[in-house]
mmCIF file of C-alpha atoms and ligand atoms in Angstrom:
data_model
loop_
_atom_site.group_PDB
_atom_site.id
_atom_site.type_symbol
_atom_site.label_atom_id
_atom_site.label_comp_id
_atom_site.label_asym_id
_atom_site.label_seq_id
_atom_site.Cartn_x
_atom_site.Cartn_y
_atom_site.Cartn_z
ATOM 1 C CA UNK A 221 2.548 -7.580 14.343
ATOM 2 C CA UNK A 222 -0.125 -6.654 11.878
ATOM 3 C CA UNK A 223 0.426 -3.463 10.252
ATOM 4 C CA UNK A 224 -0.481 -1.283 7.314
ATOM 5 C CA UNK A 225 1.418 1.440 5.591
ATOM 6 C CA UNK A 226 0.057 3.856 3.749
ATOM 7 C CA UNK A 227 0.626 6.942 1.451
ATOM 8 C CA UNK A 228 0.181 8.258 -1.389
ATOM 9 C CA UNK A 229 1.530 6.681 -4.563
ATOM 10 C CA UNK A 230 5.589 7.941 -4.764
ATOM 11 C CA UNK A 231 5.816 7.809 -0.928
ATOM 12 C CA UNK A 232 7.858 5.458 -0.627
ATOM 13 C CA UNK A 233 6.136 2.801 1.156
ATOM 14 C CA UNK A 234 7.424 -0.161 -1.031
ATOM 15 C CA UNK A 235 10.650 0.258 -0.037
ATOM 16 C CA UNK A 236 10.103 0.844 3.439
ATOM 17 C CA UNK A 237 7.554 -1.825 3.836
ATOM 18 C CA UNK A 238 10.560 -3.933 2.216
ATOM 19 C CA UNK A 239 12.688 -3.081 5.319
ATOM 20 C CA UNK A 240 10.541 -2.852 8.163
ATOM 21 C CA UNK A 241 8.708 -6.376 7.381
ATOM 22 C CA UNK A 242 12.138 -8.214 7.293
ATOM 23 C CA UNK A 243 13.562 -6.613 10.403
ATOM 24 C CA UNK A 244 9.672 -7.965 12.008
ATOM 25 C CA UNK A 245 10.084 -11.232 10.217
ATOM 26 C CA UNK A 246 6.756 -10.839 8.632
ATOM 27 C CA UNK A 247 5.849 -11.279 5.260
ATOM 28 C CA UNK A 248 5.524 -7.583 2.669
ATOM 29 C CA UNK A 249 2.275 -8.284 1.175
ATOM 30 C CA UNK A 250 2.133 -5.472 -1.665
ATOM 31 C CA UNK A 251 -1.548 -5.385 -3.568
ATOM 32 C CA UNK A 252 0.767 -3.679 -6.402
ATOM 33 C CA UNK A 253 2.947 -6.130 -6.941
ATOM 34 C CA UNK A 254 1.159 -8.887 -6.453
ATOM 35 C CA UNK A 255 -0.875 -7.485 -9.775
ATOM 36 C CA UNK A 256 2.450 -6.564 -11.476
ATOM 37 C CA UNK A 257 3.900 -10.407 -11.246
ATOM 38 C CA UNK A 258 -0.030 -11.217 -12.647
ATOM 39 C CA UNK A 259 0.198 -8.848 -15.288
ATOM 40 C CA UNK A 260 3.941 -9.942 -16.264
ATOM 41 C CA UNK A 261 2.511 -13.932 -16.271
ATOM 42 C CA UNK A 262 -0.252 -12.510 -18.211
ATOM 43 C CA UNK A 263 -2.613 -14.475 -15.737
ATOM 44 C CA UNK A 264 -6.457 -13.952 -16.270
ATOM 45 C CA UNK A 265 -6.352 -11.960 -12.726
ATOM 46 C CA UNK A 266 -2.626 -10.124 -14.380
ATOM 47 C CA UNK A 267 -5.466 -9.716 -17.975
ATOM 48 C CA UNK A 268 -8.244 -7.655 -15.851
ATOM 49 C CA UNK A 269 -6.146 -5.318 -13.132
ATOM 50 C CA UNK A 270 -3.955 -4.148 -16.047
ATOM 51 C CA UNK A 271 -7.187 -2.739 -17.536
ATOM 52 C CA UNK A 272 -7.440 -0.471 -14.369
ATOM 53 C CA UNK A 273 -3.563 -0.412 -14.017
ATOM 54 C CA UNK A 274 -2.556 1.237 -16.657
ATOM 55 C CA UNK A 275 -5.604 3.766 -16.276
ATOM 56 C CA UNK A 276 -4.112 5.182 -13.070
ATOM 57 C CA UNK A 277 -7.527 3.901 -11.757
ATOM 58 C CA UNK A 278 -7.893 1.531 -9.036
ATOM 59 C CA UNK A 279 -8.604 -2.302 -9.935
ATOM 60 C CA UNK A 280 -12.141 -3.027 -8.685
ATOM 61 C CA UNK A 281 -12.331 -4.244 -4.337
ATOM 62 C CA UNK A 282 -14.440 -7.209 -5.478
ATOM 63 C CA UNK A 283 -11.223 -8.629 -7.684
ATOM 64 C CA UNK A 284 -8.604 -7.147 -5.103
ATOM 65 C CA UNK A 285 -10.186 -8.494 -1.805
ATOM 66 C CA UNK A 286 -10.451 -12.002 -3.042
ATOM 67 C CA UNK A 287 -6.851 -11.638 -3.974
ATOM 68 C CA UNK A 288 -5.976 -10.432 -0.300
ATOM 69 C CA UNK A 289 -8.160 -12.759 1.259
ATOM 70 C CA UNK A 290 -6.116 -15.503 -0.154
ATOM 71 C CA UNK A 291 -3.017 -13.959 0.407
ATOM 72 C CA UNK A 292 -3.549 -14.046 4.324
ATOM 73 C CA UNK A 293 -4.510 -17.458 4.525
ATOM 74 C CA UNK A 294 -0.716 -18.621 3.752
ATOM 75 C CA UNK A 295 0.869 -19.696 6.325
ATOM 76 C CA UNK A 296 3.829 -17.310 6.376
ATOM 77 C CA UNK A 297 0.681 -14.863 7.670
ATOM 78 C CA UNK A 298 0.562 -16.889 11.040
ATOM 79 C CA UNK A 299 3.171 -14.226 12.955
ATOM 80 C CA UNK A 300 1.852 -11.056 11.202
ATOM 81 C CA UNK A 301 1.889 -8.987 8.238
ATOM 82 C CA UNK A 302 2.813 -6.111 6.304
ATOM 83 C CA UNK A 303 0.513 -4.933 4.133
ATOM 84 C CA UNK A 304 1.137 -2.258 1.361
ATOM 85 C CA UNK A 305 -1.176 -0.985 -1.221
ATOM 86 C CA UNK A 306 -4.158 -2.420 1.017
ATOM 87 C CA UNK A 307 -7.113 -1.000 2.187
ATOM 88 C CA UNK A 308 -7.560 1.500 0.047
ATOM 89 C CA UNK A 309 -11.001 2.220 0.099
ATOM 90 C CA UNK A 310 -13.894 2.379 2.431
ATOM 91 C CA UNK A 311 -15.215 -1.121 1.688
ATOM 92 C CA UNK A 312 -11.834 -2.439 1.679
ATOM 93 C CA UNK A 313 -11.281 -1.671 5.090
ATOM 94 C CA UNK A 314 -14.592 -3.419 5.776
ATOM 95 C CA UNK A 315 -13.388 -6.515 4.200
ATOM 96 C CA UNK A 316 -9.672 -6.725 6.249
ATOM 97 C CA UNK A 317 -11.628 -5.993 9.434
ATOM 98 C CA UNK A 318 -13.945 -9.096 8.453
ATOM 99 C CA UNK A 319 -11.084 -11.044 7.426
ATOM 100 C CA UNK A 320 -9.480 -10.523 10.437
ATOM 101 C CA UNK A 321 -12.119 -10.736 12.734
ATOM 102 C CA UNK A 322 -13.339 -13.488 11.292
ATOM 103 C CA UNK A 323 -9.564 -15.326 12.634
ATOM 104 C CA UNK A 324 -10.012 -13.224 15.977
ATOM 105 C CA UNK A 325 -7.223 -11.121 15.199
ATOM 106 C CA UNK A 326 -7.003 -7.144 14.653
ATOM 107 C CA UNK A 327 -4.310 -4.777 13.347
ATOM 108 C CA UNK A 328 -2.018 -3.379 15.878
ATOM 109 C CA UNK A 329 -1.492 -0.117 13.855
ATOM 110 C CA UNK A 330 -1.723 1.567 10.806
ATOM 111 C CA UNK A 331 1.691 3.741 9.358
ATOM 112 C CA UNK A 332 1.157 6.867 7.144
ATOM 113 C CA UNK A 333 4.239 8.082 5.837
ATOM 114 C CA UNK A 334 3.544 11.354 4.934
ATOM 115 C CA UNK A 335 5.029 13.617 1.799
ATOM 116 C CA UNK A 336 5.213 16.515 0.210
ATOM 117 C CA UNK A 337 2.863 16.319 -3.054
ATOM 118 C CA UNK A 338 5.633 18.405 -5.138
ATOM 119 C CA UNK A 339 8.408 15.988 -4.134
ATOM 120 C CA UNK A 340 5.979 12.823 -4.896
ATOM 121 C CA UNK A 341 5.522 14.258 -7.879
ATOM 122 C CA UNK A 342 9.447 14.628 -8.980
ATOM 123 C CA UNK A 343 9.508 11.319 -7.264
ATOM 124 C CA UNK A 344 7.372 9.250 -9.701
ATOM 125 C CA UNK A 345 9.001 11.444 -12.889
ATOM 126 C CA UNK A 346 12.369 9.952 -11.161
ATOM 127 C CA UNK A 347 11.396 6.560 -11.155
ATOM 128 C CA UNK A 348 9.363 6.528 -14.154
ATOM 129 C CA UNK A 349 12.492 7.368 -16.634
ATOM 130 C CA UNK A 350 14.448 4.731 -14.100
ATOM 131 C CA UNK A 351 11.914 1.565 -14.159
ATOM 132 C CA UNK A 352 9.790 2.538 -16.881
ATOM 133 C CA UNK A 353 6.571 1.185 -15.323
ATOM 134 C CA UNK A 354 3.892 1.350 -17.731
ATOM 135 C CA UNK A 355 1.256 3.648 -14.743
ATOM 136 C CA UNK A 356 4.524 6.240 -14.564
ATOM 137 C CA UNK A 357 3.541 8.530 -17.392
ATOM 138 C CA UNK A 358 2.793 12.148 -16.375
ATOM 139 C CA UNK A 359 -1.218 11.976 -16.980
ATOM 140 C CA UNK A 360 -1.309 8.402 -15.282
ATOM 141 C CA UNK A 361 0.772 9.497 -12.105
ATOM 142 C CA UNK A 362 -1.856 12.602 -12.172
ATOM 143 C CA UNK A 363 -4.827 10.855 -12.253
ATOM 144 C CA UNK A 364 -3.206 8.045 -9.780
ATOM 145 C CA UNK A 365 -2.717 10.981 -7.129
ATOM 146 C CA UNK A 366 -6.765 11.898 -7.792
ATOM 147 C CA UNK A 367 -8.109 8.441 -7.205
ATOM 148 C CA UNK A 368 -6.123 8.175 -3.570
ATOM 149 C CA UNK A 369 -6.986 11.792 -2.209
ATOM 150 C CA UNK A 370 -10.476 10.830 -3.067
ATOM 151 C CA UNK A 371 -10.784 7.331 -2.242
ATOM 152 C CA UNK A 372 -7.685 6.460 0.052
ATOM 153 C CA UNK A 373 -6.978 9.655 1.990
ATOM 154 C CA UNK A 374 -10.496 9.394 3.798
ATOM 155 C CA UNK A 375 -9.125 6.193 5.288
ATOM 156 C CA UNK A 376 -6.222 8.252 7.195
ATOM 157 C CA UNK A 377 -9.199 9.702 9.306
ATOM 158 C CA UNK A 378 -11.117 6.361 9.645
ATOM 159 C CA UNK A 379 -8.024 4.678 11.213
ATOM 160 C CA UNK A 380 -6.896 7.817 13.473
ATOM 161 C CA UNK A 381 -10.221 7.689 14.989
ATOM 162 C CA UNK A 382 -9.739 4.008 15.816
ATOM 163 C CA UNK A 383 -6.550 5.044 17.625
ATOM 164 C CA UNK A 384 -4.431 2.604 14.913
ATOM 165 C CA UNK A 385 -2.686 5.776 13.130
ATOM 166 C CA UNK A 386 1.007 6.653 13.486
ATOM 167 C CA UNK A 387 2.505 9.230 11.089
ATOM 168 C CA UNK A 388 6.170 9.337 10.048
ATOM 169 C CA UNK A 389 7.830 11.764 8.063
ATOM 170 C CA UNK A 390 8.323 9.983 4.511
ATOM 171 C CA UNK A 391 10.879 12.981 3.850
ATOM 172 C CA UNK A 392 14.501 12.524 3.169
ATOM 173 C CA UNK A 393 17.153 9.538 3.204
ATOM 174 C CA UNK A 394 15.685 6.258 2.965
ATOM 175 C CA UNK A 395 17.830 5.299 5.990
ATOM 176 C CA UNK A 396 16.784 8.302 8.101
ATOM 177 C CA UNK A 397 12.603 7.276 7.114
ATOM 178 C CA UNK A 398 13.336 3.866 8.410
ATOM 179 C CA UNK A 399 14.991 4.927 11.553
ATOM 180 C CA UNK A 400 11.907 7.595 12.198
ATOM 181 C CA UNK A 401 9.516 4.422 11.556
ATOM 182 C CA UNK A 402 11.675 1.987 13.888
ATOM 183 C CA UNK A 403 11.384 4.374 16.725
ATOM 184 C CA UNK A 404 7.492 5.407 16.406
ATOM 185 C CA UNK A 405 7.187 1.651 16.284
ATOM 186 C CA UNK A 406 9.546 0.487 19.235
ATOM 187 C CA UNK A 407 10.949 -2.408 16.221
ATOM 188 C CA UNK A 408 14.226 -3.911 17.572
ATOM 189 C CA UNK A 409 16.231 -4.382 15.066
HETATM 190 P P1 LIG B 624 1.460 3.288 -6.107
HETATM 191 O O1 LIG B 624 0.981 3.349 -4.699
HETATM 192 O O2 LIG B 624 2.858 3.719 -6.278
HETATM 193 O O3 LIG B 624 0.522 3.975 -7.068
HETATM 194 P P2 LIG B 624 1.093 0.342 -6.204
HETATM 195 O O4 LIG B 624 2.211 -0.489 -6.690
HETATM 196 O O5 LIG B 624 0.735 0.236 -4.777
HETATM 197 O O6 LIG B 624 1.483 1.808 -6.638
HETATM 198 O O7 LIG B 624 -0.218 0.042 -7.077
HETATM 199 C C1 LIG B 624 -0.204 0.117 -8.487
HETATM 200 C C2 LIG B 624 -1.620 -0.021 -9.028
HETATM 201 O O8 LIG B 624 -2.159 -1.314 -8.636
HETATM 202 C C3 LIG B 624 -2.646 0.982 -8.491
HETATM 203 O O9 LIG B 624 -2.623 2.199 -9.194
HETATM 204 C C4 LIG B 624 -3.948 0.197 -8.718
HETATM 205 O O10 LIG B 624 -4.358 0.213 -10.074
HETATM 206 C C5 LIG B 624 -3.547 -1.226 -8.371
HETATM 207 N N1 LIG B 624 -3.799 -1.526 -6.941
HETATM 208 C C6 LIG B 624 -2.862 -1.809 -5.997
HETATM 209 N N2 LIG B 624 -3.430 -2.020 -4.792
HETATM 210 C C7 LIG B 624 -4.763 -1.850 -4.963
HETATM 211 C C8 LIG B 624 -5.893 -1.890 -4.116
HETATM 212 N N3 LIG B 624 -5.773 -2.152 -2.790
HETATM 213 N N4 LIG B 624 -7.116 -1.667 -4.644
HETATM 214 C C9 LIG B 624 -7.262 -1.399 -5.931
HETATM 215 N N5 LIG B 624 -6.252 -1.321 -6.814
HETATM 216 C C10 LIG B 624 -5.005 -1.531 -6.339
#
């Protein structure tokens, strides 16, 4: 299975992602924290994405799809992915396409878990006094819900039209979201 979750930032597609790729067996590859282990090794690649991190702003696709690119060569990849935080704009869609087509493989779907922008909102406040991620202040989380309605929403539309799109409700328990996800999915788990 290769799959993508998306949703907008306070979603809650980390943890599901979490879930869902163990009960597939297939590695959680999350753009966000592969750049948050870079940033915490203060790696050269960890030195430029905070830049654009802690901005609320996206890090740029040329730096991000080399990062990915890697990423899928490991051989963990060979059964299928999850990935989380990726596309998430036009031209990085372009590039997982190549990459994949490129291996003669293709995505067998594409998960929006959808949300209620007040409740993402309260979300990220939530997790932002818990965590205290440095892109959790009030003006970042603002400007981070910007960047994906105009850059990463579009996306939804791109992949419904290729047939790839299932939504889920990204409402209520975290147990009750997974179970909605298991079943639009057919996962055995
Ligand atoms: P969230 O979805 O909760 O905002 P993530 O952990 O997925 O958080 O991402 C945190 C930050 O990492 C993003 O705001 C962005 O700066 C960067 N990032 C993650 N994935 C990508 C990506 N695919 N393209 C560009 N930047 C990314």
């Amino acid at each position: 299975m290769r799959l993508v979750i998306m949703g907008p930032p306070g979603a809650g597609k980390g943890t599901q992602a979490a879930v869902i790729a163990s009960m597939l067996g297939v590695p959680h590859i999350s753009t966000g924290d592969i750049f948050r282990a870079n940033v915490s090794q203060g790696t050269p690649l960890g030195v430029e994405a905070r830049k654009y991190m802690d901005a609320g702003e996206y890090v740029p696709d040329g730096v991000t799809n080399a990062m990915v690119r890697d990423r899928l060569t490991h051989d963990d990849c060979r059964p299928g992915f999850l990935l989380d935080g990726y596309p998430r704009t036009v031209e990085q869609v372009g590039e997982l396409n190549a990459m994949l087509s490129s291996a003669a493989q293709h995505l067998d779907g594409v998960l929006e878990l959808t949300v209620d922008l007040d409740e993402v909102v309260a979300r990220l406040v939530r997790r932002a006094s818990e965590q205290g991620r440095s892109d959790d202040t009030e003006d970042v989380i603002r400007r981070r819900l910007e960047v994906y309605f105009e850059q990463t929403a579009p996306l939804i539309e791109m992949y419904r039209s290729q047939g790839l799109l299932v939504q889920v409700d990204g409402l209520g328990e975290i147990a009750d979201v997974t179970g909605r996800i298991v079943s639009a999915f057919a996962i055995e788990d």
